[in-house]
Amino acid sequence: MNTIGNVTGIIANLVVVETEGTTAQNEICFIKHGDTRLMAEVIKVVGNKSYIQVFESTRGLKVGTEVEFMGHMLEVTLGPGILSKNFDGLQNDLNKMDGVFLKRGQYTDPLDMDKEFDFKGLAKKGDKVVAGSWLGEVKENWIPHKIMVPFTFKGEYTLKSIKEDGSYKPAETIAVLTDNDGREHEVTMVQKWPVKVPIKAYKHKPRPFKILETGIRVMDTLNPIAEGGTGFIPGPFGSGKTVLQHNLSKNAEADLVVIAACGERANEVVEIFTEFPELDDPRSGRKLMERTTIIANTSNMPVAAREASVYTAMTISEYYRAMGLKVLLLADSTSRWAQALREMSNRMEELPGPDGFPMDLSAIIANFYARAGFVYLPNDETGSITFIGTVSPAGGNLKEPVTESTKKVARCFYALSQDRADSKRYPAIDPIDSYSKYLEYPEIAEYLNKTIAENWTESVFKAKDILLRGKEAYEQINILGDDGVPLNYHIRYWKSELIDFAILQQDAFDKIDASSSLERQNFMLQRTLEITDMEFDFESFEDVGPYFKRLINALKQMNYSEYDSDQFENNKKELESILKEQEKEAVTQ
Amino acid sequence: MEKETKAFQRIYTKLYQLTKATVTLQAKGVGYDELAIVDGRLAQVVKIMGDMVTLQIFGGTEGIATNAEVIFAGKSPTLKVSDDLAGRFFNAYGEPMEGGEIMGEEREIGGPSVNPVRRKQPSEFIPTGIAGIDLNNALVTGQKIPFFADPDQPFNQVMAMVALRAKADKIILAGMGLTRDDYLYFKNVFDNAGALDRIVGFINTTEDPPVERLLVPDMALTAAEYFADEKNEKVLVLLTDMTLYSDALSIVSNRMDQIPSKDSMPGSLYSDLARLYEKAVQFPDGGSITIIAVTTLSGGDITHAVPDNTGYITEGQLFLRKDSDIGKVIVDPFRSLSRLKQLVIGKKTREDHPQVMNAAVRLYADAANAKTKQENGFDLTDYDERSLEFAKGYSEKLLAIDVNIETDAMLETAYDLFEKHFTPAEVGIRQEFVEKYWKKNGK
Ligand SMILES: Nc1ncnc2c1ncn2[C@@H]1O[C@H](COP(=O)(O)OP(=O)(O)OP(=O)(O)O)[C@@H](O)[C@H]1O
Ligand SMILES: [Mg+2]
């Protein structure tokens, strides 16, 4: 019997419910408002009063309305058919909703329960299995979608029977397991899981030791993110967070991409809906949409569901990770989620922490980031979730609670700079302030030097050093004037500009430049460093800039050309001939 | 104290608490968001605790007595929509300012949002003739974008100009804290352009109580949804001034004892503003709502909570500033941005548009550096001198708001300036465009 209560208070989407029965923290309930049922979640209980946040507008709601508590937390439905779907924050299939406008209280099935999937058994009768063990697989787009022992199962089971290979609907029983007490349990292709609880159906989670190739030079080359790693992108509005994330979702070397559009613009989601079904996945050659799942809680959708949306996205990612896949999870923007928490906490008149955010914000963020990672599954296969969130700091000032709390847990910091964005130096990742802690991991360094080039990390640190020295030189030039500094300062500054233009800057909207393979990145880095290693000779500081601009132009033209194409070779020759001029000058002097 | 009038109307005459913007009383059967009339003034339910109901009074509570009459309406705020709206001006409550009544279907304002999968990607370029907009920050139907401007900038004039050139089927003006002069200015310009029958206005002037403003954008957007969704029309909504709207939000939330966030704005400012701006949409059947707003700044400070939250919501911003070198107001290319421009530039406009735009802005940035150098008393290089010359021409011929030319002419003007001051390598655009367009323009 479900607990029943009555509404006694309403402040926007915070509703107070009085009940005689039991209720639990994070329990889901439904308010019976006329013909519609409004979904809500318990966020606080005091005596016989439950405080619930409603995932819908509360317009017209009255005191006395009946509320039914469901006895479970907010859950997602996991099974074949999730991929390439567009969900809202509560995992309703948006495509199944009718009408142009979202209707309050309309909830739709996340999966297509009538669709049949071709099942192939992987486990055999008598096998010992645990939560997350692969029993069989079905084809979902191009992914072999594993049918697993439900994550809620504790301890060891024996596979009593499994269906023959063939077509089945998701809700059909495909296997029967026996527990140690001899009780039988039926398993279907579908299971449910509470989103706020991490799925831990893996053996262990080592430190990440490989990098995730993203195709974005300033990330891969300068500050790589590990497969199973975490990173965040803070930046003022308009600095390029979303473009960068979209570019990651298009080009990163992941098996699948889960995008949580959290409290941001609807048009940005529409962009994905429109473009991804047309765009090719650079690796599999299939359409990008086939590997993408979108959880959309845009800024005009109910605020309380914003928080749910990131957890829904994380849980779906964990589900696919348990199948041995490489998942990239992107959330834009985690600040909106934090703000949703703040709105609620203020309404409940809780003691506010810094900037009015809840006191436990840091812990909430830390727990969330901790769910990412590279794991060894029960059968020793591996899977990973690489998580990158954006942060939208108020006034662009990084000294604020969400940025600071995230900085404590995320291992890569990609700070977008207003200055770089203003001067259209995209992606506007600040090369000096940003970092990847993974570069300090010996196992990552070893991996990089083995897979990209022997001297790779050395080259990377060298490039960073040139950038830093260039910046210092630039500051000196600004203080002392062009002719108040030795000529060498100008050369130093322009060498850093060379790296800036050839490596850091990348045109996300250019077909070719948008993504760069590691091989190509290696070539460009080495070629650029060969130039910065050269000694240059100039009559006057006035000659430095114009000369380097020609070099930069040649390198940029290379970035715009297909790698190793004739055009690329021509641009390369052009570069070499400009460099020869200097050699000649050096000789004649 | 309670008596039933019509079926749903209940009347109360005892107030328990009064603040500057709210009253609290004991009442039963009240719905959240429901409207009421308190001593003849419109009010809305903002909080219910047990049998205590708190109402926000749009006209302010001045002079309201504890025995004031409170009548609950049994519904939330509505607007009557029909083609009758066209060519008329309304107050914040959706009542015609010239008196009379509107026939039409009654709709709740602030209705639900469009299912994102039912939206269409905006793709229709809105040329305005202003190069600071079309060349650098092209507008697209279904976009939402504000002017960021100090109060002394001519934002209302620019907005009216953009509105008239935009070829919209309907222009819906939402005036919040509009001076009477500006209100009459808008009326005049639209009238002179013979566009009055395409205009719908919802006006709260500086003479009206500030809290009334809170209804204005929702009224305007409800009307916009009617024309865009049902009539498949291209609707342009003008919201001016959203800073004054936000001030009204802060008055109410402070009266409700909410913990204020940055700059004494409510913590929910982002959601409150996003709810409105996200009404901008391209419908699949051709109708669209484009929102052009005004956010006034104080001393150009865009880190203030209102412009800051706005910037995070809108699809860019158009930053107006006076360029003292040429003595004109320009659309600042650094702080301005149209996020949707890439959907049309180089696609609906000439292929080299994106590269030309970026190159010009980069060169303008070089000029800004040169200017700093100059101001610090350092010698300028030949390149510095050239970029300064370029910047002047760029400002005068392209950025100034009085420019009114076709997009191709803007590109040609840009090449003219490039060729006059720089080499192709310094400009750094794709070789194929240099070959195709350099030295082939104008003259
Ligand atoms: N890599 C890039 N190449 C070219 N243009 C870019 C790039 N990144 C960003 N831009 C430009 O900057 C604009 C803003 O970028 P974006 O929408 O990603 O900003 P944001 O940081 O997500 O802002 P907000 O916090 O408001 O969502 C884009 O519309 C585009 O014009
Ligand atoms: Mg963004």
Coordinates of C-alpha atoms and ligand atoms in Angstrom, one line a residue, chain A residues 235-244 264-265 268 332 336 392 416 426-427 506-509, chain B residues 311-314 337-342, ligand 1:
Chain A
G235 CA 34.1 30.3 -19.0
P236 CA 32.0 33.5 -19.2
F237 CA 29.0 33.6 -21.5
G238 CA 29.9 33.4 -25.2
S239 CA 33.4 32.2 -24.7
G240 CA 32.8 28.9 -26.5
K241 CA 31.8 26.2 -23.9
T242 CA 29.0 24.8 -25.9
V243 CA 30.8 24.9 -29.3
L244 CA 33.7 23.1 -27.7
E264 CA 20.7 25.8 -21.5
R265 CA 19.2 26.9 -24.8
E268 CA 21.4 24.3 -29.1
D332 CA 26.3 21.8 -20.3
R336 CA 22.5 25.5 -13.9
S392 CA 29.1 29.2 -16.1
L416 CA 38.1 29.7 -21.4
Y426 CA 39.1 29.9 -30.7
P427 CA 38.8 27.6 -29.0
Q506 CA 41.3 25.7 -34.5
D507 CA 38.3 26.5 -36.5
A508 CA 35.4 24.4 -35.2
F509 CA 33.3 25.4 -38.2
Chain B
G311 CA 24.3 36.8 -21.7
Y312 CA 24.1 33.2 -20.5
I313 CA 20.5 32.9 -21.9
T314 CA 20.3 34.8 -25.1
L337 CA 28.1 38.3 -30.8
S338 CA 25.3 36.5 -32.6
R339 CA 25.5 32.8 -31.7
L340 CA 23.2 31.8 -34.6
K341 CA 25.1 33.6 -37.3
Q342 CA 26.9 30.5 -38.4
Ligands
LIG1 N1 35.9 27.0 -31.8 C1 35.2 28.1 -32.3 N2 35.3 28.5 -33.6 C2 34.6 29.5 -34.1 N3 33.7 30.2 -33.4 C3 33.5 29.8 -32.1 C4 34.2 28.8 -31.5 N4 33.9 28.6 -30.2 C5 32.9 29.6 -30.0 N5 32.7 30.3 -31.2 C6 31.8 31.5 -31.3 O1 31.4 31.9 -30.0 C7 30.0 31.8 -29.9 C8 29.6 31.4 -28.5 O2 30.1 30.1 -28.2 P1 29.3 29.2 -27.2 O3 27.8 29.2 -27.5 O4 30.0 27.9 -27.2 O5 29.5 29.9 -25.9 P2 29.2 29.4 -24.4 O6 30.5 29.6 -23.6 O7 28.6 28.1 -24.4 O8 28.2 30.5 -23.9 P3 27.0 30.4 -22.8 O9 27.6 30.2 -21.5 O10 26.3 31.6 -22.9 O11 26.2 29.2 -23.2 C9 29.6 30.8 -31.0 O12 28.3 31.0 -31.4 C10 30.6 31.1 -32.1 O13 30.2 32.2 -32.8

